[in-house]
Amino acid sequence: MLKVPDHQVAGHQAGGGKLGPLVDDSGHFYKPLQSDERGSQEVAFYTAFSTDTRIPDHFRKFFPVFHGTKLLEASDGSGLYPHLALEDIVSGRTHPCILDAKIGARTWYPKAAEDYLQKCLKKDRETACLDLGFRISGLQVYGNKLTGLWKPDRHVIQSGSVDNSKLALRKFVSSNPSTDSDIKPDCSFTSTVYGGPDGILAQLLVLKSWFEEQTFYHFYSCSVLMVYDKESILQGKNRGAQIKLVDFAHVIDGRGVIDHNFLGGLCSLIKMITDIVTSPST
């Protein structure tokens, strides 16, 4: 049965007669194709990437599994509409904590239309993109049974400064996330989520090693999605934290050149998380 995702923190959302993604109970995430060339470009990337023998297998785990495209009833009631069929990253997680970080100081792609370029540049200037090389696009954290899910308004998160971006990354691994500025994040899950040989920081460093070498693709306006299950941690089961790259409507041919825009933003994100791991109380 198709339904609107309960745990979407960024991007176009279904509901209120709007077109947005859907999920089912079998672990699939269905993303409606954008009506302009972006939709076909994203399909082309997934199709090419899924069979690209130049991509080492141990890097494929950072990308959602691609299951082709499907015609499904659109969430806006407009009838059958083409959707990307992808892996549902949060499937099976009881209380998923999610952070979406859009990577790159420049989020528009080469040869973009002038109106689109100006739209992206305006948003980049209004957020931490130009200063940091990335911005937090969305966030949700499960506190506990009493406080439930904390999901701040996306516009508040996206308009954050450098300091606010670091604060959001600290709240992501805290048991007491809150919009109250008097409540200091306790960062109690820092070592479990960010640290360790299989934590988010270690995964980002592996991803970085690929971007230091790969010249096949340039990823504009792509996000790193971080996910972990708070309930598993609280029960001592600790289903591992995971990162995935998402949103590939603006991927272009790398033409033998390293993607410094993405790599620079990724390095900045790694440094900020490293600072939190080494000094969680500051």
Tab-separated table of C-alpha atoms in Angstrom:
chain	number	residue	atom	x	y	z
A	1	MET	CA	0.000	0.000	0.000
A	2	LEU	CA	1.387	3.390	-0.994
A	3	LYS	CA	1.511	6.163	1.580
A	4	VAL	CA	3.138	9.526	2.248
A	5	PRO	CA	6.507	9.141	4.046
A	6	ASP	CA	6.403	9.850	7.773
A	7	HIS	CA	10.075	10.781	7.943
A	8	GLN	CA	10.910	13.207	5.145
A	9	VAL	CA	13.006	16.195	6.233
A	10	ALA	CA	13.779	17.946	2.919
A	11	GLY	CA	12.636	18.183	-0.682
A	12	HIS	CA	9.130	18.364	-2.146
A	13	GLN	CA	6.586	16.754	0.150
A	14	ALA	CA	3.263	15.164	-0.710
A	15	GLY	CA	0.036	16.341	0.911
A	16	GLY	CA	-2.489	19.073	0.406
A	17	GLY	CA	-2.847	18.262	-3.261
A	18	LYS	CA	0.886	18.528	-3.900
A	19	LEU	CA	3.045	16.087	-5.823
A	20	GLY	CA	5.600	14.349	-3.633
A	21	PRO	CA	7.233	11.004	-2.856
A	22	LEU	CA	5.506	7.885	-1.622
A	23	VAL	CA	6.642	4.746	0.202
A	24	ASP	CA	5.307	1.234	0.596
A	25	ASP	CA	5.693	-1.516	3.187
A	26	SER	CA	8.293	-3.432	1.187
A	27	GLY	CA	11.105	-0.922	1.662
A	28	HIS	CA	10.705	1.151	-1.486
A	29	PHE	CA	10.757	4.926	-1.853
A	30	TYR	CA	9.010	6.333	-4.935
A	31	LYS	CA	10.191	9.747	-6.075
A	32	PRO	CA	8.078	11.477	-8.750
A	33	LEU	CA	10.122	12.572	-11.731
A	34	GLN	CA	10.440	16.320	-12.049
A	35	SER	CA	8.500	17.487	-15.093
A	36	ASP	CA	11.374	19.301	-16.826
A	37	GLU	CA	14.741	17.886	-17.923
A	38	ARG	CA	15.714	17.276	-14.290
A	39	GLY	CA	13.511	14.192	-14.127
A	40	SER	CA	15.046	12.556	-17.186
A	41	GLN	CA	18.532	13.546	-16.030
A	42	GLU	CA	18.059	11.817	-12.683
A	43	VAL	CA	16.764	8.654	-14.360
A	44	ALA	CA	19.731	8.751	-16.730
A	45	PHE	CA	22.172	9.044	-13.822
A	46	TYR	CA	20.680	6.147	-11.845
A	47	THR	CA	20.530	3.977	-14.967
A	48	ALA	CA	24.142	4.692	-15.921
A	49	PHE	CA	25.502	4.516	-12.378
A	50	SER	CA	23.846	1.189	-11.588
A	51	THR	CA	25.790	-0.491	-14.405
A	52	ASP	CA	28.980	1.606	-14.331
A	53	THR	CA	31.822	-0.874	-13.847
A	54	ARG	CA	34.212	1.942	-12.899
A	55	ILE	CA	32.496	2.341	-9.512
A	56	PRO	CA	34.044	0.140	-6.781
A	57	ASP	CA	31.461	-2.026	-5.025
A	58	HIS	CA	32.343	-0.682	-1.556
A	59	PHE	CA	31.332	2.836	-2.667
A	60	ARG	CA	27.958	1.758	-4.047
A	61	LYS	CA	26.678	1.331	-0.488
A	62	PHE	CA	26.589	5.135	-0.229
A	63	PHE	CA	23.916	5.353	-2.944
A	64	PRO	CA	20.268	4.214	-2.729
A	65	VAL	CA	19.521	0.976	-4.559
A	66	PHE	CA	17.808	1.738	-7.868
A	67	HIS	CA	14.820	-0.397	-8.869
A	68	GLY	CA	13.958	1.339	-12.140
A	69	THR	CA	10.914	3.516	-12.782
A	70	LYS	CA	7.223	2.847	-12.208
A	71	LEU	CA	3.943	4.459	-13.183
A	72	LEU	CA	2.038	5.068	-9.959
A	73	GLU	CA	-0.988	7.043	-8.855
A	74	ALA	CA	0.382	10.489	-8.087
A	75	SER	CA	0.024	11.894	-4.582
A	76	ASP	CA	-1.706	15.004	-5.955
A	77	GLY	CA	-4.552	12.969	-7.457
A	78	SER	CA	-3.584	13.738	-11.054
A	79	GLY	CA	-3.491	10.086	-12.106
A	80	LEU	CA	-0.645	7.850	-13.229
A	81	TYR	CA	2.754	9.503	-13.041
A	82	PRO	CA	6.331	8.198	-13.528
A	83	HIS	CA	8.330	7.655	-10.331
A	84	LEU	CA	11.864	6.577	-9.543
A	85	ALA	CA	11.738	3.360	-7.503
A	86	LEU	CA	14.488	3.540	-4.886
A	87	GLU	CA	15.568	2.005	-1.603
A	88	ASP	CA	13.681	3.466	1.374
A	89	ILE	CA	16.615	4.387	3.583
A	90	VAL	CA	14.636	4.630	6.831
A	91	SER	CA	12.602	1.458	6.308
A	92	GLY	CA	12.619	-0.781	9.369
A	93	ARG	CA	13.805	1.923	11.763
A	94	THR	CA	11.478	2.537	14.700
A	95	HIS	CA	12.493	6.104	15.540
A	96	PRO	CA	14.786	7.300	12.741
A	97	CYS	CA	16.866	10.399	13.343
A	98	ILE	CA	17.666	12.081	10.027
A	99	LEU	CA	19.857	14.952	8.878
A	100	ASP	CA	20.044	16.200	5.288
A	101	ALA	CA	23.178	18.180	4.371
A	102	LYS	CA	23.272	19.697	0.882
A	103	ILE	CA	26.884	19.655	-0.264
A	104	GLY	CA	28.744	22.303	-2.248
A	105	ALA	CA	29.252	26.048	-2.043
A	106	ARG	CA	27.709	26.189	-5.523
A	107	THR	CA	24.384	24.390	-5.947
A	108	TRP	CA	23.589	25.266	-9.562
A	109	TYR	CA	24.921	23.241	-12.440
A	110	PRO	CA	26.842	24.536	-15.494
A	111	LYS	CA	24.638	25.877	-18.294
A	112	ALA	CA	21.701	26.312	-15.909
A	113	ALA	CA	19.086	28.830	-17.001
A	114	GLU	CA	19.685	32.329	-15.647
A	115	ASP	CA	16.511	32.375	-13.534
A	116	TYR	CA	17.423	29.042	-11.927
A	117	LEU	CA	21.007	30.186	-11.340
A	118	GLN	CA	19.837	33.339	-9.582
A	119	LYS	CA	17.364	31.362	-7.466
A	120	CYS	CA	20.138	29.015	-6.306
A	121	LEU	CA	22.624	31.827	-5.733
A	122	LYS	CA	20.102	33.719	-3.602
A	123	LYS	CA	19.510	30.671	-1.415
A	124	ASP	CA	23.231	29.928	-1.152
A	125	ARG	CA	23.867	33.508	0.018
A	126	GLU	CA	21.071	33.322	2.589
A	127	THR	CA	22.418	30.111	4.122
A	128	ALA	CA	25.791	28.839	5.279
A	129	CYS	CA	26.598	27.391	1.832
A	130	LEU	CA	29.108	30.008	0.741
A	131	ASP	CA	30.880	30.107	4.118
A	132	LEU	CA	30.847	26.376	4.844
A	133	GLY	CA	30.498	24.639	1.507
A	134	PHE	CA	27.328	22.903	2.737
A	135	ARG	CA	24.036	23.681	4.425
A	136	ILE	CA	21.678	21.739	6.655
A	137	SER	CA	18.479	21.287	4.613
A	138	GLY	CA	16.409	19.354	7.117
A	139	LEU	CA	16.567	17.608	10.476
A	140	GLN	CA	14.547	15.403	12.783
A	141	VAL	CA	15.611	13.848	16.076
A	142	TYR	CA	13.732	11.519	18.370
A	143	GLY	CA	14.188	12.600	21.971
A	144	ASN	CA	12.435	10.020	24.150
A	145	LYS	CA	8.945	8.648	24.847
A	146	LEU	CA	8.018	11.811	26.700
A	147	THR	CA	9.298	14.434	24.241
A	148	GLY	CA	8.753	12.435	21.052
A	149	LEU	CA	9.995	13.631	17.687
A	150	TRP	CA	11.695	17.022	17.356
A	151	LYS	CA	11.485	18.350	13.803
A	152	PRO	CA	12.274	22.074	13.478
A	153	ASP	CA	10.928	24.078	10.557
A	154	ARG	CA	13.104	23.517	7.493
A	155	HIS	CA	13.317	27.215	6.723
A	156	VAL	CA	14.751	27.880	10.185
A	157	ILE	CA	17.349	25.137	9.732
A	158	GLN	CA	18.333	26.215	6.220
A	159	SER	CA	18.820	29.858	7.138
A	160	GLY	CA	21.320	29.012	9.845
A	161	SER	CA	24.754	30.548	10.222
A	162	VAL	CA	27.989	28.585	10.547
A	163	ASP	CA	27.498	28.391	14.322
A	164	ASN	CA	23.894	27.311	13.915
A	165	SER	CA	24.951	24.593	11.493
A	166	LYS	CA	27.309	23.182	14.093
A	167	LEU	CA	24.550	23.463	16.682
A	168	ALA	CA	22.227	21.436	14.429
A	169	LEU	CA	24.884	18.731	14.046
A	170	ARG	CA	25.244	18.622	17.836
A	171	LYS	CA	21.484	18.405	18.378
A	172	PHE	CA	21.367	15.518	15.910
A	173	VAL	CA	23.291	13.352	18.386
A	174	SER	CA	21.647	14.641	21.577
A	175	SER	CA	18.957	13.226	23.831
A	176	ASN	CA	17.547	16.701	24.540
A	177	PRO	CA	17.066	18.449	21.157
A	178	SER	CA	15.067	21.649	21.477
A	179	THR	CA	14.502	25.057	19.892
A	180	ASP	CA	14.996	26.574	23.354
A	181	SER	CA	18.350	28.378	23.191
A	182	ASP	CA	18.800	27.919	26.957
A	183	ILE	CA	18.948	24.136	26.584
A	184	LYS	CA	22.465	23.035	25.717
A	185	PRO	CA	22.630	19.872	23.564
A	186	ASP	CA	24.099	17.049	25.628
A	187	CYS	CA	25.650	15.265	22.608
A	188	SER	CA	25.145	11.998	24.497
A	189	PHE	CA	25.134	9.871	21.319
A	190	THR	CA	28.191	11.450	19.712
A	191	SER	CA	30.532	8.486	20.109
A	192	THR	CA	27.857	5.973	19.080
A	193	VAL	CA	26.623	7.827	15.983
A	194	TYR	CA	29.529	9.940	14.747
A	195	GLY	CA	32.465	8.017	16.223
A	196	GLY	CA	33.814	4.496	16.023
A	197	PRO	CA	35.095	2.442	13.092
A	198	ASP	CA	31.624	2.223	11.512
A	199	GLY	CA	30.237	5.610	12.558
A	200	ILE	CA	29.179	8.467	10.330
A	201	LEU	CA	32.585	10.157	10.484
A	202	ALA	CA	34.377	6.995	9.352
A	203	GLN	CA	31.894	6.568	6.492
A	204	LEU	CA	32.332	10.189	5.387
A	205	LEU	CA	36.108	9.702	5.319
A	206	VAL	CA	35.705	6.656	3.067
A	207	LEU	CA	33.415	8.671	0.797
A	208	LYS	CA	35.954	11.506	0.764
A	209	SER	CA	38.692	9.119	-0.376
A	210	TRP	CA	36.588	8.307	-3.466
A	211	PHE	CA	35.887	11.944	-4.280
A	212	GLU	CA	39.603	12.680	-4.051
A	213	GLU	CA	40.085	10.352	-7.021
A	214	GLN	CA	36.873	9.966	-9.026
A	215	THR	CA	36.519	12.155	-12.117
A	216	PHE	CA	33.490	10.449	-13.675
A	217	TYR	CA	30.741	12.627	-12.207
A	218	HIS	CA	30.219	16.101	-10.761
A	219	PHE	CA	27.429	16.223	-8.182
A	220	TYR	CA	25.648	19.579	-8.027
A	221	SER	CA	22.887	20.151	-5.427
A	222	CYS	CA	23.361	16.649	-4.045
A	223	SER	CA	22.825	15.843	-0.359
A	224	VAL	CA	24.404	13.563	2.216
A	225	LEU	CA	21.620	11.951	4.234
A	226	MET	CA	22.574	10.733	7.716
A	227	VAL	CA	20.297	8.249	9.470
A	228	TYR	CA	20.336	6.312	12.723
A	229	ASP	CA	17.704	4.628	14.879
A	230	LYS	CA	17.427	6.163	18.342
A	231	GLU	CA	15.261	3.309	19.657
A	232	SER	CA	17.932	0.739	18.814
A	233	ILE	CA	20.550	2.772	20.674
A	234	LEU	CA	18.309	3.195	23.713
A	235	GLN	CA	17.749	-0.586	23.785
A	236	GLY	CA	21.445	-1.272	23.409
A	237	LYS	CA	20.970	-2.908	20.006
A	238	ASN	CA	22.469	-0.041	18.019
A	239	ARG	CA	21.445	-0.627	14.454
A	240	GLY	CA	24.307	1.181	12.744
A	241	ALA	CA	24.286	4.788	11.630
A	242	GLN	CA	24.295	5.153	7.870
A	243	ILE	CA	24.975	7.780	5.212
A	244	LYS	CA	23.567	7.944	1.690
A	245	LEU	CA	23.967	10.378	-1.171
A	246	VAL	CA	20.621	11.512	-2.601
A	247	ASP	CA	19.239	13.883	-5.254
A	248	PHE	CA	20.953	13.455	-8.596
A	249	ALA	CA	18.964	15.669	-10.955
A	250	HIS	CA	22.015	17.871	-11.550
A	251	VAL	CA	24.804	15.338	-11.942
A	252	ILE	CA	26.988	15.995	-15.002
A	253	ASP	CA	29.912	14.293	-16.718
A	254	GLY	CA	33.128	14.928	-14.778
A	255	ARG	CA	35.215	14.913	-17.969
A	256	GLY	CA	38.281	13.707	-16.135
A	257	VAL	CA	38.282	16.509	-13.543
A	258	ILE	CA	37.911	16.107	-9.770
A	259	ASP	CA	34.670	17.506	-8.337
A	260	HIS	CA	36.233	20.146	-6.098
A	261	ASN	CA	32.885	21.806	-5.339
A	262	PHE	CA	31.494	18.646	-3.731
A	263	LEU	CA	34.813	17.581	-2.230
A	264	GLY	CA	35.315	20.976	-0.574
A	265	GLY	CA	31.869	20.896	1.039
A	266	LEU	CA	32.360	17.304	2.158
A	267	CYS	CA	35.704	18.181	3.778
A	268	SER	CA	34.044	21.078	5.623
A	269	LEU	CA	31.303	18.794	6.936
A	270	ILE	CA	33.895	16.238	8.042
A	271	LYS	CA	35.878	18.896	9.892
A	272	MET	CA	32.815	20.161	11.743
A	273	ILE	CA	31.792	16.654	12.812
A	274	THR	CA	35.383	15.882	13.812
A	275	ASP	CA	35.356	18.940	16.067
A	276	ILE	CA	32.168	17.671	17.720
A	277	VAL	CA	33.632	14.183	18.218
A	278	THR	CA	36.839	15.527	19.793
A	279	SER	CA	35.072	18.200	21.886
A	280	PRO	CA	31.388	17.257	22.276
A	281	SER	CA	30.803	19.696	25.122
A	282	THR	CA	31.825	22.826	23.169
